[in-house]
PDB file of C-alpha atoms in Angstrom:
ATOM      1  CA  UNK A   1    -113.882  -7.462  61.482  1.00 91.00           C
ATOM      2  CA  UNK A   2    -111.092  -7.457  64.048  1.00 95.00           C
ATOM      3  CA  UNK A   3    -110.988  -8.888  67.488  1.00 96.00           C
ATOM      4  CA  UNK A   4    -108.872  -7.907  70.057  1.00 95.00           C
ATOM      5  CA  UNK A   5    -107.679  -9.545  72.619  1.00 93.00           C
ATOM      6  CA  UNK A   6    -105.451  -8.874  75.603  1.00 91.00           C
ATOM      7  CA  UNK A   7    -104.433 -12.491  76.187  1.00 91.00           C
ATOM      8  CA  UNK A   8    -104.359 -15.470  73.886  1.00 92.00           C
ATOM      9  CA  UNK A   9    -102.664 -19.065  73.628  1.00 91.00           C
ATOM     10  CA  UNK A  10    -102.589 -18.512  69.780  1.00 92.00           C
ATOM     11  CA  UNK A  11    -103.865 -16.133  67.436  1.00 95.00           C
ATOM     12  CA  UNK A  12    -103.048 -18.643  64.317  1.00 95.00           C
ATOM     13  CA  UNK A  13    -105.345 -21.039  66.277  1.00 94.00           C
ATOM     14  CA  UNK A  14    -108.430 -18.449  67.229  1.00 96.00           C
ATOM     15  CA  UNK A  15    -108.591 -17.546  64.051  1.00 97.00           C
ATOM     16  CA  UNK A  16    -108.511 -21.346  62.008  1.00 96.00           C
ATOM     17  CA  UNK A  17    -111.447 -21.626  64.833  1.00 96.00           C
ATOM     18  CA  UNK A  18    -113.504 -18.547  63.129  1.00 96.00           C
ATOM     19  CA  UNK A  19    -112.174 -19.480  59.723  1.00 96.00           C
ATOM     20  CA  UNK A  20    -114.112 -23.024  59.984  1.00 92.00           C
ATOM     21  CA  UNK A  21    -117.480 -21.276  60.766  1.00 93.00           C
ATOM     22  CA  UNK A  22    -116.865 -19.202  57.394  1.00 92.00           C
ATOM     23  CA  UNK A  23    -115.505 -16.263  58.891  1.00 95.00           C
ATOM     24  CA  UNK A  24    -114.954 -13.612  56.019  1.00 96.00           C
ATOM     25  CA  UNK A  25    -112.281 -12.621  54.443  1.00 97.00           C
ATOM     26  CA  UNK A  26    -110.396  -9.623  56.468  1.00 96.00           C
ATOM     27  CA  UNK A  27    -110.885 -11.147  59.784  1.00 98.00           C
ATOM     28  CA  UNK A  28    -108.253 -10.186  61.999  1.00 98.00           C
ATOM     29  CA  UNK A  29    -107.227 -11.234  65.738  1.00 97.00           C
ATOM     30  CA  UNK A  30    -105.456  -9.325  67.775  1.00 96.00           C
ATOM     31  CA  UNK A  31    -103.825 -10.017  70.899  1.00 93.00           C
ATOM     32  CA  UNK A  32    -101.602  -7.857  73.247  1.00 89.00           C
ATOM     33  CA  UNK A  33     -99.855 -11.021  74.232  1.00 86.00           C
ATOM     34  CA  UNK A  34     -99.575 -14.070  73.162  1.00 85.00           C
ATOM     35  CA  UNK A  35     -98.557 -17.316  75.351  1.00 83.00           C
ATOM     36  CA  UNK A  36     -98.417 -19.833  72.465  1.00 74.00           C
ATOM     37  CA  UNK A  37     -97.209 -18.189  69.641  1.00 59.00           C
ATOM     38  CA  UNK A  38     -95.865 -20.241  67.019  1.00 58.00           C
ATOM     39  CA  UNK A  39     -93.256 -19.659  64.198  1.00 52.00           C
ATOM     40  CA  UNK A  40     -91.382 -22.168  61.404  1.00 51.00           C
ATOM     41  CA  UNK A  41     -91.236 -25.574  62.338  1.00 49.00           C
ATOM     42  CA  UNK A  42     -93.177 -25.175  65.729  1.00 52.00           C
ATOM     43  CA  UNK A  43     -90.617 -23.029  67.023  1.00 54.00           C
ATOM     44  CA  UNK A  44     -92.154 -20.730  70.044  1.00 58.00           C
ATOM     45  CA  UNK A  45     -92.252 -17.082  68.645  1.00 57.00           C
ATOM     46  CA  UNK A  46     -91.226 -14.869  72.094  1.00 61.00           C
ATOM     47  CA  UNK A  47     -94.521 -12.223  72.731  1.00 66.00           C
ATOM     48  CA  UNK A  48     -94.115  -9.857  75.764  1.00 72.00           C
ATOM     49  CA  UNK A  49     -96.983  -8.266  76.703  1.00 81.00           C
ATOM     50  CA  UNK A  50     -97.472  -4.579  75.693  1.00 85.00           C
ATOM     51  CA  UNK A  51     -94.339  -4.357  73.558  1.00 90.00           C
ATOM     52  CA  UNK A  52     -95.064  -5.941  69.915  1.00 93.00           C
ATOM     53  CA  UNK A  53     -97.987  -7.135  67.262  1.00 95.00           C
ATOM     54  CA  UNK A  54     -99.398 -10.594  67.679  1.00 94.00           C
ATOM     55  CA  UNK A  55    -101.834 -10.876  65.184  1.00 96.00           C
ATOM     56  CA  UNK A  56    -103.600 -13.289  61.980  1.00 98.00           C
ATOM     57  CA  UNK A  57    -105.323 -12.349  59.150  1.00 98.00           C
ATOM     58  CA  UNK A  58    -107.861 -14.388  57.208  1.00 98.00           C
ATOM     59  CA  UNK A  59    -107.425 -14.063  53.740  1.00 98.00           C
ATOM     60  CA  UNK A  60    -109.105 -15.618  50.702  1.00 96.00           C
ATOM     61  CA  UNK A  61    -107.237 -14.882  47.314  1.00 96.00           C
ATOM     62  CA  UNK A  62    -108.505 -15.267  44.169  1.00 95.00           C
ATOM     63  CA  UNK A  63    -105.770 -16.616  42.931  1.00 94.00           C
ATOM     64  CA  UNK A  64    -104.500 -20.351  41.647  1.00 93.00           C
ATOM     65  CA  UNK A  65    -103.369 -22.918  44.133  1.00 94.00           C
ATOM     66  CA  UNK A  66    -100.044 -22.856  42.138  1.00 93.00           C
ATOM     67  CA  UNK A  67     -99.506 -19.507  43.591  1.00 94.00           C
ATOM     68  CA  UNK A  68     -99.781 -20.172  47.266  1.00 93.00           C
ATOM     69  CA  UNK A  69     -95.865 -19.900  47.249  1.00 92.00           C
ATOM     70  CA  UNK A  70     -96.081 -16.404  46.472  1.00 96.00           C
ATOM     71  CA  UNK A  71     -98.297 -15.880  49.699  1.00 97.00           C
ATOM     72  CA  UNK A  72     -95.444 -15.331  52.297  1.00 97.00           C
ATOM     73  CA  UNK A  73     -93.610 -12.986  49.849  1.00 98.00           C
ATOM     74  CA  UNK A  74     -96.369 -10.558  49.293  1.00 98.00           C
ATOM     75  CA  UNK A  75     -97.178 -10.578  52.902  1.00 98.00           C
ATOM     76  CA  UNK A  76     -93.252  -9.621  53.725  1.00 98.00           C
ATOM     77  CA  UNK A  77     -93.488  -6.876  51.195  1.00 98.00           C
ATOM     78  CA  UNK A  78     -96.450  -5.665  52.754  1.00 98.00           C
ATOM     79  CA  UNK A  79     -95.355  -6.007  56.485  1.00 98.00           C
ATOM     80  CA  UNK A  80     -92.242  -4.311  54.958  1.00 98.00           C
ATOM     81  CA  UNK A  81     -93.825  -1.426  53.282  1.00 98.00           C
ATOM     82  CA  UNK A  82     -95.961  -0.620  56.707  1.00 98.00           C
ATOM     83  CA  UNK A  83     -92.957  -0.406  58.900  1.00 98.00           C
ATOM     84  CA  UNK A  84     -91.284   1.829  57.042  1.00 98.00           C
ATOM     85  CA  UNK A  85     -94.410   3.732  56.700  1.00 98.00           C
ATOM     86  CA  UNK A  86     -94.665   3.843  60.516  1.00 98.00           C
ATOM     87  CA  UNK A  87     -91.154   4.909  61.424  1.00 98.00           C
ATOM     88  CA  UNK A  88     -88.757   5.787  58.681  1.00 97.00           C
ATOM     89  CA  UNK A  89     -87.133   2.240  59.342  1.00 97.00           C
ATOM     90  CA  UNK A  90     -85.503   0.477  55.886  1.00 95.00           C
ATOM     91  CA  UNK A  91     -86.822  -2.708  56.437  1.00 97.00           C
ATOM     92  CA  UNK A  92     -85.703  -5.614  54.547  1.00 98.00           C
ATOM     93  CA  UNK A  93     -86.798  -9.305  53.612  1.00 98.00           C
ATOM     94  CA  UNK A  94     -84.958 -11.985  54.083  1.00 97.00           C
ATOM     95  CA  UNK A  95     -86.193 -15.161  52.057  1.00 96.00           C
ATOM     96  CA  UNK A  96     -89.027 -16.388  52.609  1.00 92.00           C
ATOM     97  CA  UNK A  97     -90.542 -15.009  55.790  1.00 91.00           C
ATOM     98  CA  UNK A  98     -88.723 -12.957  58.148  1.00 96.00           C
ATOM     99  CA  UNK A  99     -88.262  -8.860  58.142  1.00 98.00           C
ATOM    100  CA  UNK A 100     -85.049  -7.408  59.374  1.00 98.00           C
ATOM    101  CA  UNK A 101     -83.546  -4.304  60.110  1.00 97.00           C
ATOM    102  CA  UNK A 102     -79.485  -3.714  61.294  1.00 93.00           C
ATOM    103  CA  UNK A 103     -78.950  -7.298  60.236  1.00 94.00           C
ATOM    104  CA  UNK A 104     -82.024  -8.311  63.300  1.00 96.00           C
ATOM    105  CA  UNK A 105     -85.009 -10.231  63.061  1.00 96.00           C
ATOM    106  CA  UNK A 106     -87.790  -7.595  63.462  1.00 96.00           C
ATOM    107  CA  UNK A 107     -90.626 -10.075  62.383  1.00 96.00           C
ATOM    108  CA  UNK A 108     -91.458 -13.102  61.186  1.00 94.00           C
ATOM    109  CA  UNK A 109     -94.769 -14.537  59.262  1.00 96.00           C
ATOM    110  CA  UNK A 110     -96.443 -18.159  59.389  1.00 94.00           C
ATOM    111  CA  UNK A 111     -99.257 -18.845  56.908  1.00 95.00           C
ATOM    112  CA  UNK A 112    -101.042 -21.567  57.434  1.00 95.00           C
ATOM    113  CA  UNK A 113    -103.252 -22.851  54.029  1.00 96.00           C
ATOM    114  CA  UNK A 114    -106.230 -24.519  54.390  1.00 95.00           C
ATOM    115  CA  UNK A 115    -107.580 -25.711  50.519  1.00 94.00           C
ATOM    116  CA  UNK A 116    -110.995 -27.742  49.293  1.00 92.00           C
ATOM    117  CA  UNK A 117    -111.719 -30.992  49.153  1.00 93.00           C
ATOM    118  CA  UNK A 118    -111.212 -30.068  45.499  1.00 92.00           C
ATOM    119  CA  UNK A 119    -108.069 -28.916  46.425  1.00 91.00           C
ATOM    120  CA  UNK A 120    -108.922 -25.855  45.884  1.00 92.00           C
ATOM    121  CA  UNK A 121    -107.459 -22.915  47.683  1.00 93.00           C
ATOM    122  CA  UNK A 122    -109.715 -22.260  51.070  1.00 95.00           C
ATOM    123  CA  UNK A 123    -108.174 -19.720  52.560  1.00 96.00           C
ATOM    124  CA  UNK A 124    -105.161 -18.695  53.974  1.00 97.00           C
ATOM    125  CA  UNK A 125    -104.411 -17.500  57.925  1.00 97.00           C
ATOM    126  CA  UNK A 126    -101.367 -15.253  58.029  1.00 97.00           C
ATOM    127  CA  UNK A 127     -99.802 -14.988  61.465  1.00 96.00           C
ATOM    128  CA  UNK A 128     -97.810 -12.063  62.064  1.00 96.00           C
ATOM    129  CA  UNK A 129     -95.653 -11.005  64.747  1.00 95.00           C
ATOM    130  CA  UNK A 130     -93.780  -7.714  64.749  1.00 96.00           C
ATOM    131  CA  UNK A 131     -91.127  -6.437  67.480  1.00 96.00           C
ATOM    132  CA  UNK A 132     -92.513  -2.677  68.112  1.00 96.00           C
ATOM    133  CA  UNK A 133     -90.989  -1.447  71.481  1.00 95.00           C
ATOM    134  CA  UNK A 134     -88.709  -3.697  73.110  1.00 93.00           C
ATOM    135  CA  UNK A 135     -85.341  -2.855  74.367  1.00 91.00           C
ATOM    136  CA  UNK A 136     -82.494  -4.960  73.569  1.00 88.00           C
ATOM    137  CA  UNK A 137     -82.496  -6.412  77.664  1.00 88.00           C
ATOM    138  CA  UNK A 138     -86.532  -7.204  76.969  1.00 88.00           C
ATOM    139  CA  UNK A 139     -85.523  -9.844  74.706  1.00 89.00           C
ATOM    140  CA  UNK A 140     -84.326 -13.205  75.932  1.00 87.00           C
ATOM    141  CA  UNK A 141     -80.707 -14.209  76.533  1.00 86.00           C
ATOM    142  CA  UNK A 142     -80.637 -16.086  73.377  1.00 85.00           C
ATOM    143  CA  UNK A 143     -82.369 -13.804  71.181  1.00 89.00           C
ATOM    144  CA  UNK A 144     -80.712 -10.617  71.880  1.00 88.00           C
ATOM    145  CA  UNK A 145     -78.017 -10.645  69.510  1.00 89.00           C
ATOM    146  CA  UNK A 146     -80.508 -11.093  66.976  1.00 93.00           C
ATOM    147  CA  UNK A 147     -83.656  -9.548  67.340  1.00 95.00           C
ATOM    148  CA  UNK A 148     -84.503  -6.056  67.357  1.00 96.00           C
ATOM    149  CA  UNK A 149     -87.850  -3.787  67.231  1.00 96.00           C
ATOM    150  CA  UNK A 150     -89.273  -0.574  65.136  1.00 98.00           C
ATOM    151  CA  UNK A 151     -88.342   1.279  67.882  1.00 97.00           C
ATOM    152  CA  UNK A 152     -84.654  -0.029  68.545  1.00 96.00           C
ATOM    153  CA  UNK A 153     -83.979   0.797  65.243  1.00 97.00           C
ATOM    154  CA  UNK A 154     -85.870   4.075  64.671  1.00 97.00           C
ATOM    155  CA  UNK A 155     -84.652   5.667  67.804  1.00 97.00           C
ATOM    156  CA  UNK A 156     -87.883   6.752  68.821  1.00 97.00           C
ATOM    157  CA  UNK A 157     -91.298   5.823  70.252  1.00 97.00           C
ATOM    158  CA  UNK A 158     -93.509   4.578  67.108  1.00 97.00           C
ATOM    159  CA  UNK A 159     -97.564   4.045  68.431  1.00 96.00           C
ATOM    160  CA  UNK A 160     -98.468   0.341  67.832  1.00 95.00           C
ATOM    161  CA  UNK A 161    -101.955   1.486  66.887  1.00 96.00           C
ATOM    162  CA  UNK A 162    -100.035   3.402  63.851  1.00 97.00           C
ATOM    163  CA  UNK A 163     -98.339   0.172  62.919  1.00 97.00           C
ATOM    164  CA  UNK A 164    -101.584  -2.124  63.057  1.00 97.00           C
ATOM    165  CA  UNK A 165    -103.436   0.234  60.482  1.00 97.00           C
ATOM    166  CA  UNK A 166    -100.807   0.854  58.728  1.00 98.00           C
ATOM    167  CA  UNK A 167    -100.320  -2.864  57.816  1.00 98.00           C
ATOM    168  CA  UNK A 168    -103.674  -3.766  57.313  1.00 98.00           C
ATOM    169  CA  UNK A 169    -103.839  -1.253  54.793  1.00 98.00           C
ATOM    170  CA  UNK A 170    -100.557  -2.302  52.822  1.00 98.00           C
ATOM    171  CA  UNK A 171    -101.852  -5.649  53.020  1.00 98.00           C
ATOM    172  CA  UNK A 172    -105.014  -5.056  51.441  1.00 98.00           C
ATOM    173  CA  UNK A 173    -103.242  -3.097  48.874  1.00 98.00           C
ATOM    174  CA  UNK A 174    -100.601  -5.961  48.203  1.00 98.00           C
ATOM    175  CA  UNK A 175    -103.524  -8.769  48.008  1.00 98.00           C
ATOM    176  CA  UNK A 176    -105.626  -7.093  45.782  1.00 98.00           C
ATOM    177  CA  UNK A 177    -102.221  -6.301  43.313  1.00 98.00           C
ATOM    178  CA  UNK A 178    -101.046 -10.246  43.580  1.00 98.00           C
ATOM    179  CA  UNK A 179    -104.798 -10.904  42.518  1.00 97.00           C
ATOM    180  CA  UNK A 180    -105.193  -8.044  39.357  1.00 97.00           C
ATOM    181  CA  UNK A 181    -101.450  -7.777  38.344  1.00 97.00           C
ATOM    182  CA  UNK A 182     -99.895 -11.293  39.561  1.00 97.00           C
ATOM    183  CA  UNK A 183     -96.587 -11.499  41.426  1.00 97.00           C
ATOM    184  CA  UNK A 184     -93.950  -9.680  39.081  1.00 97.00           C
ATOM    185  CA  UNK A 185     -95.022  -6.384  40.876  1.00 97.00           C
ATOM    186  CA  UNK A 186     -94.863  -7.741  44.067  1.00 98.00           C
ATOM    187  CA  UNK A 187     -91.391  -9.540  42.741  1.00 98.00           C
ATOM    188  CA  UNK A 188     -89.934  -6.224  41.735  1.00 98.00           C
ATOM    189  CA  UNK A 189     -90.464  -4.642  45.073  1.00 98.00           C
ATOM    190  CA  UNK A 190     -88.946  -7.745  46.981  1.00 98.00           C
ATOM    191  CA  UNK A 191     -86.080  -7.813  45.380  1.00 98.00           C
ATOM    192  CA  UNK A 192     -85.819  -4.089  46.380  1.00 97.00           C
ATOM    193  CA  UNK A 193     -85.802  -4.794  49.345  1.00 98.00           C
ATOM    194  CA  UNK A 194     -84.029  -8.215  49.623  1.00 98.00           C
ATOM    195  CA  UNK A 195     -80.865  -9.181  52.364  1.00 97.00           C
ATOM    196  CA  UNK A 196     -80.624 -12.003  50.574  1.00 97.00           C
ATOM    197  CA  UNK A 197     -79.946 -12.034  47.231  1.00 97.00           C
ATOM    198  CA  UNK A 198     -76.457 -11.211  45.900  1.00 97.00           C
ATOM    199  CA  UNK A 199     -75.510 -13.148  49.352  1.00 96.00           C
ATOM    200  CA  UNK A 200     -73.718 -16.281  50.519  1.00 97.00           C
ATOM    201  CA  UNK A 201     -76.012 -18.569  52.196  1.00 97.00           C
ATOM    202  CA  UNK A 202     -77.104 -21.976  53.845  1.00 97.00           C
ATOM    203  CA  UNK A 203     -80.431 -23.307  52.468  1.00 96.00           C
ATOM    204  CA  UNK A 204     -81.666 -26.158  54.620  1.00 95.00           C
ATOM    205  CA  UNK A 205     -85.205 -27.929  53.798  1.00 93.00           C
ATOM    206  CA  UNK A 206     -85.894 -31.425  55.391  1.00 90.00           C
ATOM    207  CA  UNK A 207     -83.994 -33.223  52.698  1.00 92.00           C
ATOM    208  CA  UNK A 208     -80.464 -31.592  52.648  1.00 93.00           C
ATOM    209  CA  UNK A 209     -78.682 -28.814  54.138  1.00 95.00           C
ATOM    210  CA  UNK A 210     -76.775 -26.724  50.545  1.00 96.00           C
ATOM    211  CA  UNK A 211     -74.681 -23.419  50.968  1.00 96.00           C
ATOM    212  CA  UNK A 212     -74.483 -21.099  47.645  1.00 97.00           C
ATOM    213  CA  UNK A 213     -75.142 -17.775  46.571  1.00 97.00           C
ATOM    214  CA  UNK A 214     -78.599 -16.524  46.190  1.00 98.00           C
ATOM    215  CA  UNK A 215     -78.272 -15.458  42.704  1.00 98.00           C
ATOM    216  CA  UNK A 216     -82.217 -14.760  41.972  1.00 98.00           C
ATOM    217  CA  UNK A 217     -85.691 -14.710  43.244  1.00 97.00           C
ATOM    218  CA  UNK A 218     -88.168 -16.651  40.776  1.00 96.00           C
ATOM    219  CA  UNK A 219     -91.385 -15.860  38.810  1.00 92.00           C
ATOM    220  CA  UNK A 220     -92.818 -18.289  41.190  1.00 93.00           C
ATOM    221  CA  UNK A 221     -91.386 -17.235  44.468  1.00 94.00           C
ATOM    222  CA  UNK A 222     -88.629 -19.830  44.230  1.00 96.00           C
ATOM    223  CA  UNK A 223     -85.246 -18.957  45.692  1.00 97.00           C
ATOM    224  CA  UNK A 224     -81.938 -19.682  43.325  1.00 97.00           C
ATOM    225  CA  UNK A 225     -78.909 -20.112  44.715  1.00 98.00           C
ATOM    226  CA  UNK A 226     -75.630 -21.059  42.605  1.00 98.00           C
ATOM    227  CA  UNK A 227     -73.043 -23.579  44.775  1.00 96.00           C
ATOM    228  CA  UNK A 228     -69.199 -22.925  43.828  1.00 95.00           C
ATOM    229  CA  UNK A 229     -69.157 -25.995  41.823  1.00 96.00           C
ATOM    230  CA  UNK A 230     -71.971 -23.593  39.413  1.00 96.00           C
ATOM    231  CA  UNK A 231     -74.369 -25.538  40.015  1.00 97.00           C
ATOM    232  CA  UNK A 232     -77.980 -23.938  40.387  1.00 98.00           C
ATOM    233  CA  UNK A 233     -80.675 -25.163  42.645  1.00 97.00           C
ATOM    234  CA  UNK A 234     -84.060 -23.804  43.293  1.00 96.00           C
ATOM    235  CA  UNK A 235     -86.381 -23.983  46.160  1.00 96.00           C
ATOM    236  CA  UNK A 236     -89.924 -23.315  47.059  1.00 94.00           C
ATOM    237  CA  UNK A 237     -89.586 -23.567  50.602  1.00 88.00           C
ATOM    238  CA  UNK A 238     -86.610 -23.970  52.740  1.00 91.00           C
ATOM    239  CA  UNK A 239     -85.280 -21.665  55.564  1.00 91.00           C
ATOM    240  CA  UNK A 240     -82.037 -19.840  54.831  1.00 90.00           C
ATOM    241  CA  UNK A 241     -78.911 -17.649  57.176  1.00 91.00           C
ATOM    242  CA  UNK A 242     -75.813 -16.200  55.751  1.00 79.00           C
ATOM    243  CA  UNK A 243     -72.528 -18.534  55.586  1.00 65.00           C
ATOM    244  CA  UNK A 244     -71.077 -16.219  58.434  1.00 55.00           C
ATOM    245  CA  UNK A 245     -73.576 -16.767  60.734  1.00 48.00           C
ATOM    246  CA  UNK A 246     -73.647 -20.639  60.257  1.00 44.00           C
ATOM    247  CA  UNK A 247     -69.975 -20.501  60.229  1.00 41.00           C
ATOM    248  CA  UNK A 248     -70.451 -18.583  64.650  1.00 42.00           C
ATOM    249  CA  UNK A 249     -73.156 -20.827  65.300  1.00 42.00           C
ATOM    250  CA  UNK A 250     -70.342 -24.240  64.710  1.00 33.00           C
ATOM    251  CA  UNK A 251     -67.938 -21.879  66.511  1.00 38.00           C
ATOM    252  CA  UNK A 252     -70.110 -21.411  69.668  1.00 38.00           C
TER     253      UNK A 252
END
């Protein structure tokens, strides 16, 4: 079932609501704009009315709790595979959650997982938010240098609509892969698409703050990244940018 809205505070939040009265799997919200949007580490995710995709998707894999950091990464291929399928666009996937296209945020993804008092995995709300037809002056002062939409990059006008079917069909193709054939499939077409392996980087998690090279993606979804003392260290979660862009961000 999917519920549209043309106004919401959150569509993370509408949908945990539904989720708790046993919504089914598949349930989607919606919402032409979104006031409250939400991405990593409460961060507001910018939603202009009429221009992008605010939207969450209940989902309930059949898969292991040990899996749930594969989640994010079969969602990005997914997300990923519709865009391109909408408008030609090469997008790529930066680890763990964003899309990007030009070197520019395009999208970003917050899953929220919810398990059993078992712990047990409930089910999982994927909130998605994808830039479809906003100019570069539609963005905000401080986003503008590095977000960009479908259309920015495909040089034409690319139907929302399109992009909405288009993903819930990838993503119903990707979840029901992750739950027959496991991740390495879903692996294989990450690192296809990957800006960030092969790549200097910052990692920074809420314990330490490590720049490397991302040298490898894991079986488990982890991210590898060797330091130039050789050292290798993996993480599960973590948020990551290239070295140059850390580097203008202590310039500025």
């Amino acid at each position: 079932m999917v519920f549209y809205l043309p106004e919401v505070d959150s569509t993370n939040r509408l949908l945990a609501n539904l989720a708790g009265r046993r919504a089914e799997a598949g349930t989607v919200v919606v919402a032409d704009h979104q006031t409250a949007g939400r991405g990593k580490e409460e961060r507001v995710w910018y939603s202009a009315p009429g221009t992008g995709l605010s939207l969450s998707v209940l989902l309930r894999p059949r898969v292991s709790i040990e899996c749930m950091s594969q989640a994010t990464l079969m969602i990005s291929v997914a997300v990923a595979d519709a865009i391109e399928a909408a408008s030609g666009v090469a997008a790529e996937i930066k680890w763990p959650n964003d899309i990007m296209a030009g070197g520019r945020k395009l999208c970003g993804i917050l899953c929220e997982l919810v398990t059993t008092p078992d712990g047990d995995v409930d089910h999982i709300i994927a909130g998605i938010g994808i830039n479809v037809s906003q100019t570069p002056d539609q963005f905000p002062d401080g986003l503008r240098s590095i977000a960009t939409s479908i259309e920015a990059e495909a040089k034409r006008a690319v139907d929302r609509q399109t992009v909405l079917s288009l993903l819930l069909d990838r993503l119903e193709h990707r979840l029901a892969q992750w739950e027959r054939d496991g991740f390495q499939p879903i692996r294989r077409d990450w690192i296809r698409r990957s800006c960030t392996l092969g790549r200097p980087i910052i990692v920074t998690t809420p314990q330490e703050r490590r720049s490397g090279t991302a040298i490898a993606l894991g079986d488990d979804g982890s991210l590898s990244i060797r330091t130039e003392e050789g050292s290798i260290h993996n993480y599960i979660f973590g948020e990551t940018c290239s070295s140059s862009v850390a580097a203008e961000k202590t310039r500025n």
